[in-house]
C-alpha positions as a Python dict, from the first residue, in 0.01 Angstrom:
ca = {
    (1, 'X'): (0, 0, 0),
    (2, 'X'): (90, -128, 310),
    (3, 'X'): (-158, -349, 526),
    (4, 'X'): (-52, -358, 923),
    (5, 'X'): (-143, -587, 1221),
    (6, 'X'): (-415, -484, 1469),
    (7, 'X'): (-110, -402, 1728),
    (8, 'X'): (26, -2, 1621),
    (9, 'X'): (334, 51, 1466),
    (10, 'X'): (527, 297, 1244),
    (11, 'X'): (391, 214, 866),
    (12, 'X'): (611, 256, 553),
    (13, 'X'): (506, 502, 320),
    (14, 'X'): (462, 438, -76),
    (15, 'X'): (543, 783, -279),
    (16, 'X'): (432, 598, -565),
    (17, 'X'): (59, 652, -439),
    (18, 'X'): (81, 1012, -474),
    (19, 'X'): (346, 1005, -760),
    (20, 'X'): (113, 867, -1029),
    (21, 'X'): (-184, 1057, -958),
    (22, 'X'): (-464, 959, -1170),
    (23, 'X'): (-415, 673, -1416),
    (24, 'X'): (-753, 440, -1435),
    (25, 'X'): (-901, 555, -1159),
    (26, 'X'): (-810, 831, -873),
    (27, 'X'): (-574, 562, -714),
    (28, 'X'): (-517, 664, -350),
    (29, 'X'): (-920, 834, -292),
    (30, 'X'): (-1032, 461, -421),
    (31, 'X'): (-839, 250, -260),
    (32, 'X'): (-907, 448, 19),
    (33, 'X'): (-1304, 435, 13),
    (34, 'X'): (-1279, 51, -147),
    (35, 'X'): (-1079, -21, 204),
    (36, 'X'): (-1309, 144, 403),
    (37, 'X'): (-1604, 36, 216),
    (38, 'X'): (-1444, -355, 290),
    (39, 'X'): (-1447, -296, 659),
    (40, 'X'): (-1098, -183, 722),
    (41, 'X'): (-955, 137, 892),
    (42, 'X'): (-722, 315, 655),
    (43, 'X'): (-564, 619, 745),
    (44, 'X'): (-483, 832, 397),
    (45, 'X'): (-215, 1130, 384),
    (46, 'X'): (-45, 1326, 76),
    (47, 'X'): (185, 1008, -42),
    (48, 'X'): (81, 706, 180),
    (49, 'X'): (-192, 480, 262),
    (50, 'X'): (-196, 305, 576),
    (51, 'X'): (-432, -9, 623),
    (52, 'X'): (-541, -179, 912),
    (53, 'X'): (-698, -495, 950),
    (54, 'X'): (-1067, -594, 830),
    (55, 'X'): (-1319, -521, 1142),
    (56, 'X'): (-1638, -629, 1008),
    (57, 'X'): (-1771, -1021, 913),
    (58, 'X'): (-1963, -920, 641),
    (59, 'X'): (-1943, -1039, 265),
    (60, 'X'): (-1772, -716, 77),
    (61, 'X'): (-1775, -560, -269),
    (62, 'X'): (-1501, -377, -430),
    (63, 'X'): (-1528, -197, -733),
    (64, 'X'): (-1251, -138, -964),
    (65, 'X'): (-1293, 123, -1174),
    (66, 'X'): (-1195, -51, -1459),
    (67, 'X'): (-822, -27, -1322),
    (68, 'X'): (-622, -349, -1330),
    (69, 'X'): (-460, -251, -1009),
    (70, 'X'): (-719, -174, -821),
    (71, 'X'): (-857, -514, -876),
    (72, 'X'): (-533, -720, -798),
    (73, 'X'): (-432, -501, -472),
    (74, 'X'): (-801, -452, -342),
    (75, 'X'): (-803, -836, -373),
    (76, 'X'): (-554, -909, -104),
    (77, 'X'): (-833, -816, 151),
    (78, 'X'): (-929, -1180, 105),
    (79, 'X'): (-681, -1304, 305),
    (80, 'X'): (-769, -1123, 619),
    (81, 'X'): (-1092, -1244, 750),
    (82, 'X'): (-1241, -1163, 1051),
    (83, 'X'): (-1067, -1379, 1302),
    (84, 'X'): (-1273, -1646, 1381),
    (85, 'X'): (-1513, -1591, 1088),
    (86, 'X'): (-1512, -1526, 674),
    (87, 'X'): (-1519, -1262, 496),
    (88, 'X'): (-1634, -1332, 141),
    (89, 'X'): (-1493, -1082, -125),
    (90, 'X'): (-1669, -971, -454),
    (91, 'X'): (-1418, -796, -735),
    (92, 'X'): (-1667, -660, -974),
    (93, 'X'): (-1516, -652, -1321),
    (94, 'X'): (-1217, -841, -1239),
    (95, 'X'): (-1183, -933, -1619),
    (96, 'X'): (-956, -572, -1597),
    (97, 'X'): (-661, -702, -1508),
    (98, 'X'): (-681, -840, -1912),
    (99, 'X'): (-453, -497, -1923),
    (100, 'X'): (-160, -594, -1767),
    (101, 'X'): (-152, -990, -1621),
    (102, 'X'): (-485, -1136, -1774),
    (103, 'X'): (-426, -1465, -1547),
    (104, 'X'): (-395, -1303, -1221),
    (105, 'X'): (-702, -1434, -1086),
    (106, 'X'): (-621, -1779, -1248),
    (107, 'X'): (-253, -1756, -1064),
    (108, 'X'): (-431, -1605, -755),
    (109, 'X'): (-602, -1953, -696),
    (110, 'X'): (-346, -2173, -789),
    (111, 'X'): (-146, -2026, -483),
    (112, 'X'): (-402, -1978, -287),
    (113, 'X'): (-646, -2252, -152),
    (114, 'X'): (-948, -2248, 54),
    (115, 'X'): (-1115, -2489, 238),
    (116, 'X'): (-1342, -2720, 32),
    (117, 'X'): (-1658, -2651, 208),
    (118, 'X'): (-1584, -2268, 190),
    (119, 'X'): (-1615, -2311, -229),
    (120, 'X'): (-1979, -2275, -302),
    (121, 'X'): (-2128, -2538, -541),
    (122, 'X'): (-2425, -2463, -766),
    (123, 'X'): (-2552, -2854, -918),
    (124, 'X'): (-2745, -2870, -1224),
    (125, 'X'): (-2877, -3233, -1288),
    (126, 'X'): (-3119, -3345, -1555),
    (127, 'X'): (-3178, -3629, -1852),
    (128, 'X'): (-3015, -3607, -2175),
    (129, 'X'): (-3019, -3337, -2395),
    (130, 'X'): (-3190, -3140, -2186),
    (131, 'X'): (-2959, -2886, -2193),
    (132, 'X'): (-2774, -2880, -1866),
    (133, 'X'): (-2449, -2902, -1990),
    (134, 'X'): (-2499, -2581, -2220),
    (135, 'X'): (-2677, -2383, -1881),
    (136, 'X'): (-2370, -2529, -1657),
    (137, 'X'): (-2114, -2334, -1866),
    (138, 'X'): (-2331, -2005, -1913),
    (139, 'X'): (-2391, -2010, -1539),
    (140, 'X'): (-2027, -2054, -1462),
    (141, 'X'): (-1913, -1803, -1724),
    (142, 'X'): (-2120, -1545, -1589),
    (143, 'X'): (-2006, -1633, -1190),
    (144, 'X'): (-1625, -1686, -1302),
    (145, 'X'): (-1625, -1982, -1138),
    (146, 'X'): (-1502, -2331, -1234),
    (147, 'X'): (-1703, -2598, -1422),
    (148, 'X'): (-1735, -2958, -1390),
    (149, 'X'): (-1909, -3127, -1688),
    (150, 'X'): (-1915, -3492, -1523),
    (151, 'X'): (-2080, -3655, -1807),
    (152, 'X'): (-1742, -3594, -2003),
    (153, 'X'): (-1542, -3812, -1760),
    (154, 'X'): (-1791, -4080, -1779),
    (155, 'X'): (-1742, -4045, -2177),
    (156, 'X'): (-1385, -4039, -2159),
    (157, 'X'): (-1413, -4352, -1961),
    (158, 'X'): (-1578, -4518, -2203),
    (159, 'X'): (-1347, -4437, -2484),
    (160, 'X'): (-1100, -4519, -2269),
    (161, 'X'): (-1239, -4900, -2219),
    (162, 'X'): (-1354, -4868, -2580),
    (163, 'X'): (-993, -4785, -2719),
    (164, 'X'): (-821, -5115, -2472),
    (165, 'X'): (-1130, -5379, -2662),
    (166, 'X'): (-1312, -5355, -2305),
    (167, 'X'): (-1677, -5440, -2285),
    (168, 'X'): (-1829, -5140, -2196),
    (169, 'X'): (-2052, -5406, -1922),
    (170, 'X'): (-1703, -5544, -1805),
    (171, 'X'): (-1748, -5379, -1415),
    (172, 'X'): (-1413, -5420, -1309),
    (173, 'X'): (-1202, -5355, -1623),
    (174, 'X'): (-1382, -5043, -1652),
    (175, 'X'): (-1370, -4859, -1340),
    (176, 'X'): (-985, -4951, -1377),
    (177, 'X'): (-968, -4793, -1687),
    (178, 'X'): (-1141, -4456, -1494),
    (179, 'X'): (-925, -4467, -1182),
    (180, 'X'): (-615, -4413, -1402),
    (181, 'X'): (-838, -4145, -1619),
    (182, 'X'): (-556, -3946, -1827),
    (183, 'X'): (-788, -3666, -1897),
    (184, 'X'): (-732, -3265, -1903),
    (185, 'X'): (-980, -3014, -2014),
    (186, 'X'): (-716, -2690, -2137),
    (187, 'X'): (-801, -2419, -2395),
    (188, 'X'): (-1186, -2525, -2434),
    (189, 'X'): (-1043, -2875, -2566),
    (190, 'X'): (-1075, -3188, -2379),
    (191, 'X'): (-772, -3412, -2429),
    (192, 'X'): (-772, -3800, -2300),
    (193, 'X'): (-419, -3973, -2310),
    (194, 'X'): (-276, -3674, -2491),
    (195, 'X'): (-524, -3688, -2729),
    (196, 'X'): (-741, -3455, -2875),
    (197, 'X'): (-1098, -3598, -2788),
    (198, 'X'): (-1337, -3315, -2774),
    (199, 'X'): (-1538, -3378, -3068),
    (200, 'X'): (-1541, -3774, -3001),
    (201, 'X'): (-1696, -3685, -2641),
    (202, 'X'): (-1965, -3540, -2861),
    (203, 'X'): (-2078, -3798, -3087),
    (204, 'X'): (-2381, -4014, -3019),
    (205, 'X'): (-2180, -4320, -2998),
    (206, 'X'): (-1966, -4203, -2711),
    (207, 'X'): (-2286, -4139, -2515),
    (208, 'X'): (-2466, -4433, -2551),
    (209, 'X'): (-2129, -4605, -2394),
    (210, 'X'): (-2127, -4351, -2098),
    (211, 'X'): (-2463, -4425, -2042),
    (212, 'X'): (-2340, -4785, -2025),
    (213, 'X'): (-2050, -4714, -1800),
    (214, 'X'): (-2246, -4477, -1557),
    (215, 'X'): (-2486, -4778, -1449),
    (216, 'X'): (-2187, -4956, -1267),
    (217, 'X'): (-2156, -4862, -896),
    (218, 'X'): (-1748, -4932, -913),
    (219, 'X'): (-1694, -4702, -1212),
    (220, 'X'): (-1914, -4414, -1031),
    (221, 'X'): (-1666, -4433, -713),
    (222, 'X'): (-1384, -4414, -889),
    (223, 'X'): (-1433, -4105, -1095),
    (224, 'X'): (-1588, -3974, -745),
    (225, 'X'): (-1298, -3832, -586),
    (226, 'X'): (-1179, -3677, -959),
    (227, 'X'): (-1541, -3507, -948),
    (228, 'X'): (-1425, -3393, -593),
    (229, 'X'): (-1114, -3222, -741),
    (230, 'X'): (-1325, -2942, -916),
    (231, 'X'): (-1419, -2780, -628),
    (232, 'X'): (-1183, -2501, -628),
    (233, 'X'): (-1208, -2148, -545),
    (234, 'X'): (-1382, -1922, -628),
    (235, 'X'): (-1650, -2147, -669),
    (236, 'X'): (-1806, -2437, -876),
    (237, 'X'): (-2093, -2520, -1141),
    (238, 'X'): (-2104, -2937, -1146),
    (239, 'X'): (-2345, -3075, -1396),
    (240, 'X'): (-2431, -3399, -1440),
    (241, 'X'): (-2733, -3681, -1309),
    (242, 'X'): (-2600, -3716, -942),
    (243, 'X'): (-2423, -3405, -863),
    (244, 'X'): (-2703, -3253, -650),
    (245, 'X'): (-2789, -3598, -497),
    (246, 'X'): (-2447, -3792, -468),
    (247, 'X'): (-2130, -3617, -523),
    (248, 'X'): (-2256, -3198, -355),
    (249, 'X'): (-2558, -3314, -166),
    (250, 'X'): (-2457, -3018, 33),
    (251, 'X'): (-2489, -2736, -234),
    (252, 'X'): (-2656, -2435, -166),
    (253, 'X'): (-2827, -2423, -491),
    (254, 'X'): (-2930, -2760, -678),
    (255, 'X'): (-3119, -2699, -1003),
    (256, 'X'): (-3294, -3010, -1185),
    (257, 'X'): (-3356, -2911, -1578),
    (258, 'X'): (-3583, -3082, -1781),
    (259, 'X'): (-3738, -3048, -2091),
    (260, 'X'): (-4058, -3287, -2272),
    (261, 'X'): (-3897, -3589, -2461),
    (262, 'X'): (-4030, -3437, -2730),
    (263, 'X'): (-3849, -3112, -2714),
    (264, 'X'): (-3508, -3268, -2638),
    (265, 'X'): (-3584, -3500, -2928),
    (266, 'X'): (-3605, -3207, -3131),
    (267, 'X'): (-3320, -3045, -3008),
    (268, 'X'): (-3059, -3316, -3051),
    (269, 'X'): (-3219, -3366, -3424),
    (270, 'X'): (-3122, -3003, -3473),
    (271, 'X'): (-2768, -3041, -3368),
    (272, 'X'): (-2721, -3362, -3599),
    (273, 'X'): (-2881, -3225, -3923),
    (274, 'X'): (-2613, -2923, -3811),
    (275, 'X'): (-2301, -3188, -3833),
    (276, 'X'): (-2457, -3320, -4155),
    (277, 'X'): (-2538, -3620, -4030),
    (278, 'X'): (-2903, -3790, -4080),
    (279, 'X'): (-3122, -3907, -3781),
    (280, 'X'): (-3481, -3995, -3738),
    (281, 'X'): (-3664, -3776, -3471),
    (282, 'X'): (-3920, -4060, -3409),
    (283, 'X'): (-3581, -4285, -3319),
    (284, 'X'): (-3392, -4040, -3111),
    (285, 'X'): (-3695, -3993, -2894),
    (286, 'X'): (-3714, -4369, -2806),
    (287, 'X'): (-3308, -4347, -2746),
    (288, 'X'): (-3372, -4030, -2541),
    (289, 'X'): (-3685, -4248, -2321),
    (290, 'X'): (-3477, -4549, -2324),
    (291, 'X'): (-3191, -4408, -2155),
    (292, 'X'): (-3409, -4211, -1897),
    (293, 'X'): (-3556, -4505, -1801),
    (294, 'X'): (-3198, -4656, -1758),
    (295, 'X'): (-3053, -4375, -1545),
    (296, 'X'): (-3402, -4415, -1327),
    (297, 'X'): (-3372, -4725, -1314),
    (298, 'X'): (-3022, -4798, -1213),
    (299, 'X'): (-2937, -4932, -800),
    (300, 'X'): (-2634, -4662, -788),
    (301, 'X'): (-2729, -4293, -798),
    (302, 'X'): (-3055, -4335, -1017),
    (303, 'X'): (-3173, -4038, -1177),
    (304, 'X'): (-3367, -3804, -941),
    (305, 'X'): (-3418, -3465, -852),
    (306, 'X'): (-3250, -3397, -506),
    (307, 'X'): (-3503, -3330, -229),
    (308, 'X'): (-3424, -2929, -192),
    (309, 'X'): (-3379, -2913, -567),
    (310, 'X'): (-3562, -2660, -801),
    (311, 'X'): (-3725, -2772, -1122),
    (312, 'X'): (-3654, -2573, -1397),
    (313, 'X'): (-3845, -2701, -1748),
    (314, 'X'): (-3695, -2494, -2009),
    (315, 'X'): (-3940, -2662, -2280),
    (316, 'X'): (-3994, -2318, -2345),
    (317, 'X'): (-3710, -2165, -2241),
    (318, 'X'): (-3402, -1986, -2443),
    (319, 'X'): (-3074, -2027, -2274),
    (320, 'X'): (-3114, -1650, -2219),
    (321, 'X'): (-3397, -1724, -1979),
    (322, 'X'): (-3281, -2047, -1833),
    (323, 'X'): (-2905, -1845, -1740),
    (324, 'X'): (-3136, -1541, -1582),
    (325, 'X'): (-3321, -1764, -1363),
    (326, 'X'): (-3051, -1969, -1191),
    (327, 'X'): (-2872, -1668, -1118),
    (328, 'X'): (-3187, -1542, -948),
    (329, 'X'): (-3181, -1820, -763),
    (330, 'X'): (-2867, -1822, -619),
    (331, 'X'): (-2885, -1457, -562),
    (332, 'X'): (-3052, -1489, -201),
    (333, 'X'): (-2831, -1827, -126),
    (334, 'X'): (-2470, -1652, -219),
    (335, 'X'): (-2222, -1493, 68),
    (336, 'X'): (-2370, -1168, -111),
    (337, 'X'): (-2717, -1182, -83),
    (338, 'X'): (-2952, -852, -24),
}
């Protein structure tokens, strides 16, 4: 496959196109119509394909026909935009390329970068346990897109302070402490100062210090620009308190989840009796209040929906449900609505 500049000029020719015939898919016929259907002028004989530049601005879709190179060659169209514009490319069922190089995509973007404010952001803010950080990973699972969980770096701060004998109300010490934050998230593991810490992000303990850390206005700018760092192609799902408000106040889609006191009361009791360990519902609902009061309360980034954002109360909601209806919201916002 050979892609040529707008000016005319003798093409090589890849045998190999006719060579192997059908494998996956009809190779050359869906390249050809996948080109075509991208906005480009491709000119198809016996054992060559010749590709010219994309014409058209629009947002394009390319299936794959459940061929791993179809989806790694078709996804070279991305880097030629109109001139002057984008060009936003879907790969449907890019999870193909499993078959040969299952970390293309992953390699694609760590090679190529885009402009921050060309990676879409989708926020989704709310109190504790309401389940945004559960709806944040479903969301970006389903997207392929990265995922920011920014209450983790404000827990891993806290450890962090906890670990040195900090107070967790010691201001400066503190957002020290998160400007040198030695924290990686690899494997579905979290790992602070090459230490596995995923299950002590979890415990109830390690919240109530975030919560703590989170109210000072020197610790929140200097996790800010780490928060910033996640915005990486080909797109982002940030949740947190202030991600819709604060830190992507320019998102296209901002989503504030809620859920009754009592319900999230419930559902953290539920997830303790689970880890055997005892808790009081009546207790854990005056923790929960108490610490939504705190986060609305607090001069820096307090606790709000953002203006444009959409309410979602999933009170009643599965995660099923709650996953459905973001995505139908940022259906008609995407590069690929209609």
């Amino acid at each position: 496959l050979v892609s040529r500049p707008a000016v005319a000029r003798p093409a090589p020719r890849l045998p190999a196109c006719a060579r192997r015939g059908v494998k996956e898919a009809a190779r050359c016929a869906a390249m050809s119509a996948e080109w075509r259907e991208g906005g480009a002028t491709v000119i198809e004989g016996a054992d060559f394909i010749e590709v010219g530049p994309r014409t058209r601005g629009r947002p394009a879709v390319s299936h794959t026909y459940d061929d791993h190179r179809m989806a790694m060659c078709l996804s070279l169209a991305a880097f030629n935009p109109v001139a002057g514009g984008h060009a936003p490319l879907r790969i449907l069922d890019p999870r193909c390329v499993a078959k040969t190089f299952p970390d293309y995509f992953e390699a694609l973007f760590r090679v190529a970068t885009a402009a921050p404010a060309d990676v879409p952001v989708i926020t989704i803010d709310g109190p504790t346990a309401s389940g945004k950080g559960t709806l944040a990973a479903a969301v970006a699972a389903a997207l392929g897109w990265q995922l920011l969980d920014s209450g983790a770096l404000y827990r891993a701060t806290g450890l962090a302070a906890q670990w040195d004998g900090l107070s967790p109300d010691d201001e400066a010490a503190v957002a020290q402490r998160a400007a040198r934050l030695d924290l990686r998230f690899e494997g579905g593991r979290s790992w602070l100062r090459g230490h596995d810490v995923t299950e002590d992000l979890r415990l109830e303990s390690t919240g109530l210090l975030a919560s703590r850390v989170s109210a000072h206005p020197a610790v929140r700018s200097a996790l800010h620009g780490l928060q910033l760092a996640f915005r990486r192609a080909p797109g982002l799902v940030a949740d947190g308190r202030d991600m819709g408000t604060v830190v992507f106040p320019g998102a296209p889609l901002k989503v504030f989840l809620t859920a009754s006191p009592a319900e999230r009361a419930e559902r953290r009791h539920k997830q303790l009796i689970s880890k055997g360990i005892s808790a009081s519902i009546a207790d854990l609902r005056a923790d929960l209040e108490a610490r939504d009061e705190r986060d609305r309360s607090r001069s820096v980034a307090p606790l709000k929906p953002a203006e444009d954002a959409l309410l979602l109360d999933n009170s009643q909601l599965g995660i099923d449900e709650s996953v459905q209806q973001a995505l139908a919201w940022w259906q008609p916002r995407g590069p690929f609505r209609g």
